[in-house]
PDB file of C-alpha atoms in Angstrom:
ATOM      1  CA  UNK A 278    -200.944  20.189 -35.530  1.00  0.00           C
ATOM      2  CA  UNK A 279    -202.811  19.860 -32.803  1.00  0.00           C
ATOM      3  CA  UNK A 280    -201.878  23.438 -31.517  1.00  0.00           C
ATOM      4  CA  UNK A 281    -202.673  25.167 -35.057  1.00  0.00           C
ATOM      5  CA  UNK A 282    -206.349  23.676 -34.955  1.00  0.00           C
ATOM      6  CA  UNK A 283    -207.042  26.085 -31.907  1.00  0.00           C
ATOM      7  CA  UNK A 284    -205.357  28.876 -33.257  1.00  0.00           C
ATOM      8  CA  UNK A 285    -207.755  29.229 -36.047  1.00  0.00           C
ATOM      9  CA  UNK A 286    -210.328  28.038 -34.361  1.00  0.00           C
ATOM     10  CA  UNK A 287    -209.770  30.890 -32.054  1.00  0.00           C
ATOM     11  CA  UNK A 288    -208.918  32.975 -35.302  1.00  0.00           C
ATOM     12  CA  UNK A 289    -212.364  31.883 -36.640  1.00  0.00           C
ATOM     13  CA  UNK A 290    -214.098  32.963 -33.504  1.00  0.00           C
ATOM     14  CA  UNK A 291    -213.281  36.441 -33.419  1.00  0.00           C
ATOM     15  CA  UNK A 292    -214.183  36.857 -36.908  1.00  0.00           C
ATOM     16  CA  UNK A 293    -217.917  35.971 -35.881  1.00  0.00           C
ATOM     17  CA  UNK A 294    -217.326  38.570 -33.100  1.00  0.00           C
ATOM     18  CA  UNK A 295    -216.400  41.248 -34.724  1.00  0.00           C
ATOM     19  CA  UNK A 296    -216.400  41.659 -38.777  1.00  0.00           C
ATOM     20  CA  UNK A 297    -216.280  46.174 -39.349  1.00  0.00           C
ATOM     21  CA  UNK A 298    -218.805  47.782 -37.305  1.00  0.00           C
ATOM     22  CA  UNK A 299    -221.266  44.884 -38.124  1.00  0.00           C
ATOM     23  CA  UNK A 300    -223.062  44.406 -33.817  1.00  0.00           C
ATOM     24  CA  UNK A 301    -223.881  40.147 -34.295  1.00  0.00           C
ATOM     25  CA  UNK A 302    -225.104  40.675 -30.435  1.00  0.00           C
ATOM     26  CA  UNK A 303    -227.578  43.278 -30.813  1.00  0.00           C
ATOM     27  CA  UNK A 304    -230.415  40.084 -31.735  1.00  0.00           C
ATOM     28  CA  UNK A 305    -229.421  38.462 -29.022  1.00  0.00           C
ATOM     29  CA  UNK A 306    -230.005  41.577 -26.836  1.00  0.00           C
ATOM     30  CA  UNK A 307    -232.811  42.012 -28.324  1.00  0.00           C
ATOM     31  CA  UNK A 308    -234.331  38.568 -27.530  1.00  0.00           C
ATOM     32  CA  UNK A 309    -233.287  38.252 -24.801  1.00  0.00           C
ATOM     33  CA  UNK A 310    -235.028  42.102 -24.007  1.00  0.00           C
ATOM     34  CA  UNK A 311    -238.106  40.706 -25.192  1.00  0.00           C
ATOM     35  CA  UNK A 312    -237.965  37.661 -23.354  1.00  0.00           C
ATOM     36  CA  UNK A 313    -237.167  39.285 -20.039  1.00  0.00           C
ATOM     37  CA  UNK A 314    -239.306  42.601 -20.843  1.00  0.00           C
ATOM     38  CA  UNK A 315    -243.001  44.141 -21.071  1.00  0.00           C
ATOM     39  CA  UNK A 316    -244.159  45.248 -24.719  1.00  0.00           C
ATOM     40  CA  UNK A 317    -244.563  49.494 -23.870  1.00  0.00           C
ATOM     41  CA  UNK A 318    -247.593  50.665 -25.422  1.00  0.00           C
ATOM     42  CA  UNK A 319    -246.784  54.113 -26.239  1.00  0.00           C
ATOM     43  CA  UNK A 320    -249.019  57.392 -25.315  1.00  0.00           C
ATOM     44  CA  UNK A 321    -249.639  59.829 -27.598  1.00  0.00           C
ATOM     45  CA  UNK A 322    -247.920  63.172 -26.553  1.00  0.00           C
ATOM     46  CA  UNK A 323    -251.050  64.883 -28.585  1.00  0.00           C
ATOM     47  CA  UNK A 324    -254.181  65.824 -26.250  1.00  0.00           C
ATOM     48  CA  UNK A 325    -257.145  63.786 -27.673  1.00  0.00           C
ATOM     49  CA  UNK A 326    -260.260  65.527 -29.107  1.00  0.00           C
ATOM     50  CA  UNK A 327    -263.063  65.042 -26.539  1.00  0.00           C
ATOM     51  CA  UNK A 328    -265.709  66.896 -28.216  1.00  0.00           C
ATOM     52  CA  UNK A 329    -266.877  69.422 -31.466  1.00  0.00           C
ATOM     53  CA  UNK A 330    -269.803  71.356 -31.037  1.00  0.00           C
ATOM     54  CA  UNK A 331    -271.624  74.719 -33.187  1.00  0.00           C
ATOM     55  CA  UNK A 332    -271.238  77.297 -30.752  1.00  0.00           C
ATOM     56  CA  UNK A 333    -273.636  80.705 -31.487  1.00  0.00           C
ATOM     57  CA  UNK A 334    -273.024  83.712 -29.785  1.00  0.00           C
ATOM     58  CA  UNK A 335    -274.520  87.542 -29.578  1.00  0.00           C
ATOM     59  CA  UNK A 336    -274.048  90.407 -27.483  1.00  0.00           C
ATOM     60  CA  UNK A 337    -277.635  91.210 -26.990  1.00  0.00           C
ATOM     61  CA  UNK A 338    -280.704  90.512 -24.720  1.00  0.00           C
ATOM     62  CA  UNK A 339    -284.339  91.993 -25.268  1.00  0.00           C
ATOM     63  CA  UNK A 340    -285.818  94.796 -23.914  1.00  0.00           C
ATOM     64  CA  UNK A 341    -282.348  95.563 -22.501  1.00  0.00           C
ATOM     65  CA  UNK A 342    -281.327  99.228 -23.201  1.00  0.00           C
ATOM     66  CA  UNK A 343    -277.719  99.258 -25.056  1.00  0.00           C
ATOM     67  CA  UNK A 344    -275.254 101.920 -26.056  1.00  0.00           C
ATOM     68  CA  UNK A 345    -272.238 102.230 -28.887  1.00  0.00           C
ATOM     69  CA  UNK A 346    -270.195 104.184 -29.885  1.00  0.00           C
ATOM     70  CA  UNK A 347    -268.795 105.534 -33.228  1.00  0.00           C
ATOM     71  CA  UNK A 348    -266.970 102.333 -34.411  1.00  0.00           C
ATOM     72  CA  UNK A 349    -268.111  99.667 -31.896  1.00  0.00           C
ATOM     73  CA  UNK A 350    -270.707  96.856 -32.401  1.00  0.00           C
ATOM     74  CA  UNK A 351    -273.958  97.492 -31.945  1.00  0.00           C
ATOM     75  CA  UNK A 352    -275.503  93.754 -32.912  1.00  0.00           C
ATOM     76  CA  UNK A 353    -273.069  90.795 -32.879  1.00  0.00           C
ATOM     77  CA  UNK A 354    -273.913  87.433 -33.882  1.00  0.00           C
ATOM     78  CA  UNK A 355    -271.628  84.578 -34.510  1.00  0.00           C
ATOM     79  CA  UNK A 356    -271.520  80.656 -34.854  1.00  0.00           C
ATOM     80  CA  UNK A 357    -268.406  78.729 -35.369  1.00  0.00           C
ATOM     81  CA  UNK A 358    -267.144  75.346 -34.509  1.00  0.00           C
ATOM     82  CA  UNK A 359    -265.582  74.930 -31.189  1.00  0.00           C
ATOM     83  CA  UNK A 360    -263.162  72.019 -30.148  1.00  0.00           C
ATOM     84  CA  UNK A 361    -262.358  70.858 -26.897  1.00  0.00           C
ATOM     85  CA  UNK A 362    -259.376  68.671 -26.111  1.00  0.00           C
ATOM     86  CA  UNK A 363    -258.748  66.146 -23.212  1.00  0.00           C
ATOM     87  CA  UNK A 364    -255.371  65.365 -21.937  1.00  0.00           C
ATOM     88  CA  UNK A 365    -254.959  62.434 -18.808  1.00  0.00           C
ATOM     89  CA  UNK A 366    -252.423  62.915 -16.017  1.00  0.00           C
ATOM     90  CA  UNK A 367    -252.000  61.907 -12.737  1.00  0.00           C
ATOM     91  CA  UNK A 368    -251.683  63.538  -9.454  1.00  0.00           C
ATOM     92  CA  UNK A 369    -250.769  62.037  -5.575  1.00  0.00           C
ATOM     93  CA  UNK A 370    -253.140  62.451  -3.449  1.00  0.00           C
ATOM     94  CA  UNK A 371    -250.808  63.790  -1.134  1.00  0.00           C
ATOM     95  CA  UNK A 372    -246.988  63.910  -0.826  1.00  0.00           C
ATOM     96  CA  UNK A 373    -245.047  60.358  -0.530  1.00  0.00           C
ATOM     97  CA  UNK A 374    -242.335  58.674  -1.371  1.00  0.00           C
ATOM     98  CA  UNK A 375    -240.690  55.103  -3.076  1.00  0.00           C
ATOM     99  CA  UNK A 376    -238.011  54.000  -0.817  1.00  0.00           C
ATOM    100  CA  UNK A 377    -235.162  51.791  -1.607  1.00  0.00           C
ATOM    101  CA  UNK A 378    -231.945  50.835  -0.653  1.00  0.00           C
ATOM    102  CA  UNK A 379    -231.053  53.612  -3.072  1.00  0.00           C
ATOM    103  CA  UNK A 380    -231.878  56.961  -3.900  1.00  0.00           C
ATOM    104  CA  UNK A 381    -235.432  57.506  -2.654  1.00  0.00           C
ATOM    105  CA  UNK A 382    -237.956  58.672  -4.871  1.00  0.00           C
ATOM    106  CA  UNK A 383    -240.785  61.683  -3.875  1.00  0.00           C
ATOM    107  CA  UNK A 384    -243.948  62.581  -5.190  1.00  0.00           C
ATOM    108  CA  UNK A 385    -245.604  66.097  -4.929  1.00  0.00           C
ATOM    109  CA  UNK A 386    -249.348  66.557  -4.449  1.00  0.00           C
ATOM    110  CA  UNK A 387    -248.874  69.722  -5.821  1.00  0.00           C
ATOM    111  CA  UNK A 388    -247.327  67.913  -9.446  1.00  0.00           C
ATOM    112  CA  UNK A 389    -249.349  66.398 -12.441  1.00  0.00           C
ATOM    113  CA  UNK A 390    -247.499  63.842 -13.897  1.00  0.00           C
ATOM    114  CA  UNK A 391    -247.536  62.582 -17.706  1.00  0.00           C
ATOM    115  CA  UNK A 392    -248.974  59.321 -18.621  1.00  0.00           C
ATOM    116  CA  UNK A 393    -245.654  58.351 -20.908  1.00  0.00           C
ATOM    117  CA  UNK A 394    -247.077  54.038 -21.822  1.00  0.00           C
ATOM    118  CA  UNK A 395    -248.668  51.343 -20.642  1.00  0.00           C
ATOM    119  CA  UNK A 396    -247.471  47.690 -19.525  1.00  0.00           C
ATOM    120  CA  UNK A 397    -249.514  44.411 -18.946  1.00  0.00           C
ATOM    121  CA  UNK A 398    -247.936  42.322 -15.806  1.00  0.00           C
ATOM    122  CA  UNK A 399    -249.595  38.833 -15.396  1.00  0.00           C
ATOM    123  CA  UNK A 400    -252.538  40.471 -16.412  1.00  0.00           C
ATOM    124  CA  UNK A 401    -252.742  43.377 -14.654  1.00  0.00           C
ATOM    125  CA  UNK A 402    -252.515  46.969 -16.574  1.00  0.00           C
ATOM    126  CA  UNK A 403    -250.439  49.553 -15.861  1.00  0.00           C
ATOM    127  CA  UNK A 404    -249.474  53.323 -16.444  1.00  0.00           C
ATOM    128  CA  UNK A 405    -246.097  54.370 -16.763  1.00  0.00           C
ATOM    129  CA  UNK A 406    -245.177  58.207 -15.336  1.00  0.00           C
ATOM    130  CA  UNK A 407    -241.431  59.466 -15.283  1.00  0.00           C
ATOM    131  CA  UNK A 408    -239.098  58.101 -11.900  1.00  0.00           C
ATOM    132  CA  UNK A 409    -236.968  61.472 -12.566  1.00  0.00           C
ATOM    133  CA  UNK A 410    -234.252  58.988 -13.978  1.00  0.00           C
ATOM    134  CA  UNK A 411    -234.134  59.224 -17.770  1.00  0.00           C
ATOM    135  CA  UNK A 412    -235.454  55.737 -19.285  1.00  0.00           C
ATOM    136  CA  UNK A 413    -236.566  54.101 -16.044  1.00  0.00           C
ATOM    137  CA  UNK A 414    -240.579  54.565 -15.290  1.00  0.00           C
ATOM    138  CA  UNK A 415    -242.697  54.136 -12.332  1.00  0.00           C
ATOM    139  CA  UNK A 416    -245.846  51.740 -12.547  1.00  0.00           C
ATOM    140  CA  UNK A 417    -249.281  52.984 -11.374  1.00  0.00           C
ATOM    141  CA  UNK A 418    -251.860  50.308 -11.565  1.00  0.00           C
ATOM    142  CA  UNK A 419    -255.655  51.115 -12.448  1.00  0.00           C
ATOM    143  CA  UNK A 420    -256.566  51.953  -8.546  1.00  0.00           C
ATOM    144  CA  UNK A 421    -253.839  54.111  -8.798  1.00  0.00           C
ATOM    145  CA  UNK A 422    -251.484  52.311  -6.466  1.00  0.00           C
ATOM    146  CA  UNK A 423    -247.812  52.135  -7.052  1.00  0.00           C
ATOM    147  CA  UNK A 424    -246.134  48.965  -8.091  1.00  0.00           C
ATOM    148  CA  UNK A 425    -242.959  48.238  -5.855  1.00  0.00           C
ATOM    149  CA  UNK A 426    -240.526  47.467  -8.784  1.00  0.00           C
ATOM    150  CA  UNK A 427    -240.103  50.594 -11.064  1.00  0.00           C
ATOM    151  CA  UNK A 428    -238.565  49.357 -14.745  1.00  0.00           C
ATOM    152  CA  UNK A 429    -236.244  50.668 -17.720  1.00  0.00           C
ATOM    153  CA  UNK A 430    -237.403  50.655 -21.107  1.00  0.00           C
ATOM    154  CA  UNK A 431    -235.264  49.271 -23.904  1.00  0.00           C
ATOM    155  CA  UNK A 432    -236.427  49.920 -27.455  1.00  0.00           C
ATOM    156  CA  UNK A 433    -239.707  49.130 -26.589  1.00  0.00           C
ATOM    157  CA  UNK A 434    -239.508  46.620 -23.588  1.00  0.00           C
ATOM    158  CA  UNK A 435    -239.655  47.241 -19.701  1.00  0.00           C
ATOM    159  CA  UNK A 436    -237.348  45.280 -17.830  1.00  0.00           C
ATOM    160  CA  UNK A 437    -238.129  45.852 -14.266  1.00  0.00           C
ATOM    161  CA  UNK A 438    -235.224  45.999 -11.496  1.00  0.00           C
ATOM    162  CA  UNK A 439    -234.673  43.637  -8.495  1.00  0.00           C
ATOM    163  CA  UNK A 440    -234.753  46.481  -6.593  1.00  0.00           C
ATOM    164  CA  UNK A 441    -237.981  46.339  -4.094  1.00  0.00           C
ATOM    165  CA  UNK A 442    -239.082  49.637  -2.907  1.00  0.00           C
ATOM    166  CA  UNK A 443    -241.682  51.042  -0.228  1.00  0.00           C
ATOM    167  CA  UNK A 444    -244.585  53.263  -0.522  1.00  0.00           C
ATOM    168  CA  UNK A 445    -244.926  55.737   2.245  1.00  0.00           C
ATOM    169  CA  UNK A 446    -247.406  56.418   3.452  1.00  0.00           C
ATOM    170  CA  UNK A 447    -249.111  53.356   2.670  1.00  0.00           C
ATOM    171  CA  UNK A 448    -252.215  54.765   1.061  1.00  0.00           C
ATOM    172  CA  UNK A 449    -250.168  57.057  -1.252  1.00  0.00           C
ATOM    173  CA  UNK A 450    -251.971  56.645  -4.671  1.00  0.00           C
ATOM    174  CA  UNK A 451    -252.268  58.259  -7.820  1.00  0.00           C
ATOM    175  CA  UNK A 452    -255.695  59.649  -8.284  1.00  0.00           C
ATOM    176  CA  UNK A 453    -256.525  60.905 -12.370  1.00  0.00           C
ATOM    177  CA  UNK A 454    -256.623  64.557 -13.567  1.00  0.00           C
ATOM    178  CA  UNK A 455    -258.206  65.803 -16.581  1.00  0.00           C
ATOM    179  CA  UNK A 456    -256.413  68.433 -18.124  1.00  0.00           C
ATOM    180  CA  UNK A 457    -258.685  70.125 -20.772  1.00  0.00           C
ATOM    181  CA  UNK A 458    -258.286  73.438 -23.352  1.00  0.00           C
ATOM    182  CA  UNK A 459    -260.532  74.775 -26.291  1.00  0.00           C
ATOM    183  CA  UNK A 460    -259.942  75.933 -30.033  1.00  0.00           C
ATOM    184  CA  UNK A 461    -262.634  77.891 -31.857  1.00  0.00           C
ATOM    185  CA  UNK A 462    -262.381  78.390 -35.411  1.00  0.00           C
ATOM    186  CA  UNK A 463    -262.787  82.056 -37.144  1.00  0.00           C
ATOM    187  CA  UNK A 464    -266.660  82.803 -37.649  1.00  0.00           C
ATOM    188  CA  UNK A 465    -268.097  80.606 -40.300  1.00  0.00           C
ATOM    189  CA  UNK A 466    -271.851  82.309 -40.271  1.00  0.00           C
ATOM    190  CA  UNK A 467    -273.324  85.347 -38.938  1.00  0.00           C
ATOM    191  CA  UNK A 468    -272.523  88.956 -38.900  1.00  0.00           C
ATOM    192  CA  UNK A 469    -271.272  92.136 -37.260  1.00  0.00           C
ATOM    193  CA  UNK A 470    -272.955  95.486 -37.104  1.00  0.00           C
ATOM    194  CA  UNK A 471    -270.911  98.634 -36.166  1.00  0.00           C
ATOM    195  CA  UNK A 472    -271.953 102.398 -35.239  1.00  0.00           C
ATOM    196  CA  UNK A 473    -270.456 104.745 -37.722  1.00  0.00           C
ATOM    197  CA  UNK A 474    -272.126 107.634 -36.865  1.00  0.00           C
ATOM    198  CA  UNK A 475    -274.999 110.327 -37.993  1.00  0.00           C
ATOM    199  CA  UNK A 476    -274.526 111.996 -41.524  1.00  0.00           C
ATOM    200  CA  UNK A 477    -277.575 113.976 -43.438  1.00  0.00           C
ATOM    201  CA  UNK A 478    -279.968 112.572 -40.763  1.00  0.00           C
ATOM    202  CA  UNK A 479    -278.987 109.075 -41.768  1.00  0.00           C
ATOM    203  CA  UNK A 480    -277.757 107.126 -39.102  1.00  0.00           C
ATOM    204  CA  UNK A 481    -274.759 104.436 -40.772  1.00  0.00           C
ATOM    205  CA  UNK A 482    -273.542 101.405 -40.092  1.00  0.00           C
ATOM    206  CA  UNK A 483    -270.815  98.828 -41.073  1.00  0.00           C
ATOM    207  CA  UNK A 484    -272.212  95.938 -41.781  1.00  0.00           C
ATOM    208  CA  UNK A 485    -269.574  92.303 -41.945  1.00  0.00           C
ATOM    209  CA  UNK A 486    -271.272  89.311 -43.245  1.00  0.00           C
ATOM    210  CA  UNK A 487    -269.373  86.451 -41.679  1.00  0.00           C
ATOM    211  CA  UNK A 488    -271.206  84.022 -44.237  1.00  0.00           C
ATOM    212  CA  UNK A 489    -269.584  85.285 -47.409  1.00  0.00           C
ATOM    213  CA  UNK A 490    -266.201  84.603 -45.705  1.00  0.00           C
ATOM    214  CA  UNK A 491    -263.669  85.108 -48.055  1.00  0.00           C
ATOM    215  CA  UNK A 492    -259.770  84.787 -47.311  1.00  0.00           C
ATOM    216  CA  UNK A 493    -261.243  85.121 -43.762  1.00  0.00           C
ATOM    217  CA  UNK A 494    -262.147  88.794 -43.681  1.00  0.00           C
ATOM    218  CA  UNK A 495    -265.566  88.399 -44.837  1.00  0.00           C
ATOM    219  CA  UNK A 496    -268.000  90.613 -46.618  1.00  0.00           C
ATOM    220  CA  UNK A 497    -267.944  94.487 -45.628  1.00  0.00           C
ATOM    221  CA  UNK A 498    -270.714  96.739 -46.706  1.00  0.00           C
ATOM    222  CA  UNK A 499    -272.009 100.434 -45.633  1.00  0.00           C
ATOM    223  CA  UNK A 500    -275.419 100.811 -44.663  1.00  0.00           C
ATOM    224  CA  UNK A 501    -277.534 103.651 -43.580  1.00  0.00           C
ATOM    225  CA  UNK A 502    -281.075 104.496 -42.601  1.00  0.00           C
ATOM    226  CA  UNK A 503    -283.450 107.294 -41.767  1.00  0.00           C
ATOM    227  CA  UNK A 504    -283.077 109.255 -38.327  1.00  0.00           C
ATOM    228  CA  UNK A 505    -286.976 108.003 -37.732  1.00  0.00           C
ATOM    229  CA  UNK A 506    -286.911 105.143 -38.920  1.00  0.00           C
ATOM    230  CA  UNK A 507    -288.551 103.531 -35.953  1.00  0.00           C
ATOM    231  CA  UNK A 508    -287.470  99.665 -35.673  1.00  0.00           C
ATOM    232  CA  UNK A 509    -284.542  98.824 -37.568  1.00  0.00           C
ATOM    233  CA  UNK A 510    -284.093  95.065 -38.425  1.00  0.00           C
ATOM    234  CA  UNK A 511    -280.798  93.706 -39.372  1.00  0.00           C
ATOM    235  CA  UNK A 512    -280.811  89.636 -39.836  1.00  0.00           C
ATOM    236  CA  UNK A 513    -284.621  89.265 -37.950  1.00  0.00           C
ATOM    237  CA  UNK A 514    -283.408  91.294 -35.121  1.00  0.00           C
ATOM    238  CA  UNK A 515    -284.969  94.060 -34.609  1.00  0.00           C
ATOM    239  CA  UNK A 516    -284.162  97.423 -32.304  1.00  0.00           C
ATOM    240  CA  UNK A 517    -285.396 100.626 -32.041  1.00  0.00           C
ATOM    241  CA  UNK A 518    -283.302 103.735 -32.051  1.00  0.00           C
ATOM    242  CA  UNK A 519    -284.097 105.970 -28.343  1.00  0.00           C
ATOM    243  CA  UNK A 520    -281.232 108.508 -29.240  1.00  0.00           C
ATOM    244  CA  UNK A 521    -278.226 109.234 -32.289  1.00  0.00           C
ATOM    245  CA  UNK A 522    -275.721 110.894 -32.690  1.00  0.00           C
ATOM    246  CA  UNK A 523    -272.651 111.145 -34.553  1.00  0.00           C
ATOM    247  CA  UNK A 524    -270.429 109.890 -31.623  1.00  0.00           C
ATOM    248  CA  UNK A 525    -273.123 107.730 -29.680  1.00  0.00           C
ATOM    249  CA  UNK A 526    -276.048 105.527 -30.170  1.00  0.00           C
ATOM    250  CA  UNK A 527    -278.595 104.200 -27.612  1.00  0.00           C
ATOM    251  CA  UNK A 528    -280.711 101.974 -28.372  1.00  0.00           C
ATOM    252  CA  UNK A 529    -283.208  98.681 -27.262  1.00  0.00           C
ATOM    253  CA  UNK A 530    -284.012  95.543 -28.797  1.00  0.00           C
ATOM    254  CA  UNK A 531    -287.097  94.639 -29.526  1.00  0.00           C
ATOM    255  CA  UNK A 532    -287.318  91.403 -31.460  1.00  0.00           C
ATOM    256  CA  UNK A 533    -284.453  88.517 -31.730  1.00  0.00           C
ATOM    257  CA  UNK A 534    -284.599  86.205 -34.574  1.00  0.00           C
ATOM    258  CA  UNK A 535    -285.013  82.704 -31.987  1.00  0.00           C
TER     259      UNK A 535
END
């Protein structure tokens, strides 16, 4: 009787353990992670905006003598919106290496390396940056200096290893890079004059008014005025024509709308 009481009580046992594809352990791993581990805050792979600004440009100065030519721009003003984006990485400040009783670890000068989380040890912060080992990170605190324990992540915990590595040289740190790029948008306002030659002693244009954008190709129209007409203004800028033709146009500017 005796006998049969451990049988199924060995019977029952192994039903807790295993019941289909049903994992009773993976709590326990899981507290146990968390108990043992560092909450990862994640980084963003996305570059973060670090500024929008109205950005107006022309291809003119006064009193500066200018040429064009049959279908290229003779006055050119535009203002859009231009963003610029910030991204964070880090960089050695000369080559070093993590040593350990295992593989050693080496860091390039030459390499910028991602910012992939951040940990909080016993109140100190702390940047994550790849080891070259998929899942395991290396630990940059805010001076830059490396921590001598590198970790794994699991879900999102960092269980650092036993493993005690060496920083050589000693004053190997990782020193911050800002990695920055631009986006403008299509012209929202201004305009776009173009040569298009000398007909009946009329000298034309092409005129594209960015500020009746529609579909973002804008607002065409063909313009024309007399051979002597003295100052032409287009938009409160103003030039005078010094010679026309139906292939060529040289001209100065005489007044600017600012």
């Amino acid at each position: 009787m005796k006998n049969l009481s451990c049988l199924l009580a060995v019977l029952v046992l192994s039903g807790c353990i295993y019941a289909g594809d049903n994992d009773f352990f993976s709590p326990r791993k899981d507290f146990f992670t968390a108990i043992n581990g560092y909450l990862i805050e994640w980084a963003s792979s996305e570059p973060k905006l670090a500024k929008t600004e109205i950005v107006e440009e022309n291809n003119f100065k006064l009193n500066e003598s200018m040429t064009a030519f049959r279908g290229y721009t003779v006055l050119n003003s535009k203002i859009y919106h231009k963003d610029t984006y910030a991204e964070m990485l880090l960089r050695p400040n000369h080559d070093g290496v993590m040593h350990s009783v295992s593989v050693p670890m080496e860091f390039s000068a030459n390499k910028n390396y991602d910012v992939r989380g951040f940990v909080t040890i016993d109140g100190a912060d702390y940047r994550l940056i790849d080891s070259g080992l998929k899942g395991f990170y290396v630990l940059i605190d805010r001076d830059g200096a490396f921590y001598q324990k590198i970790g794994q992540a699991k879900g999102n915990y960092l269980v650092l290893l036993d493993t005690k590595y060496y920083i050589t040289p000693d004053d190997l740190r990782m020193v911050e890079v800002v990695n920055t790029n631009s986006t403008q948008t299509k012209p929202r306002k201004g305009f776009d004059l173009k040569f298009d030659g000398v007909k009946a002693n009329r000298i034309w244009f092409t005129y594209l008014d960015y500020s009746n954008d529609k579909d973002n190709k804008g607002f065409f129209e063909n313009i024309s005025f007399p051979l002597n007409a003295g100052v032409i203004e287009i938009n409160g800028i103003g030039f005078r024509v010094l010679r026309a033709d139906n292939d060529r146009l040289d001209y100065i500017i005489l007044k600017n709308k600012n």
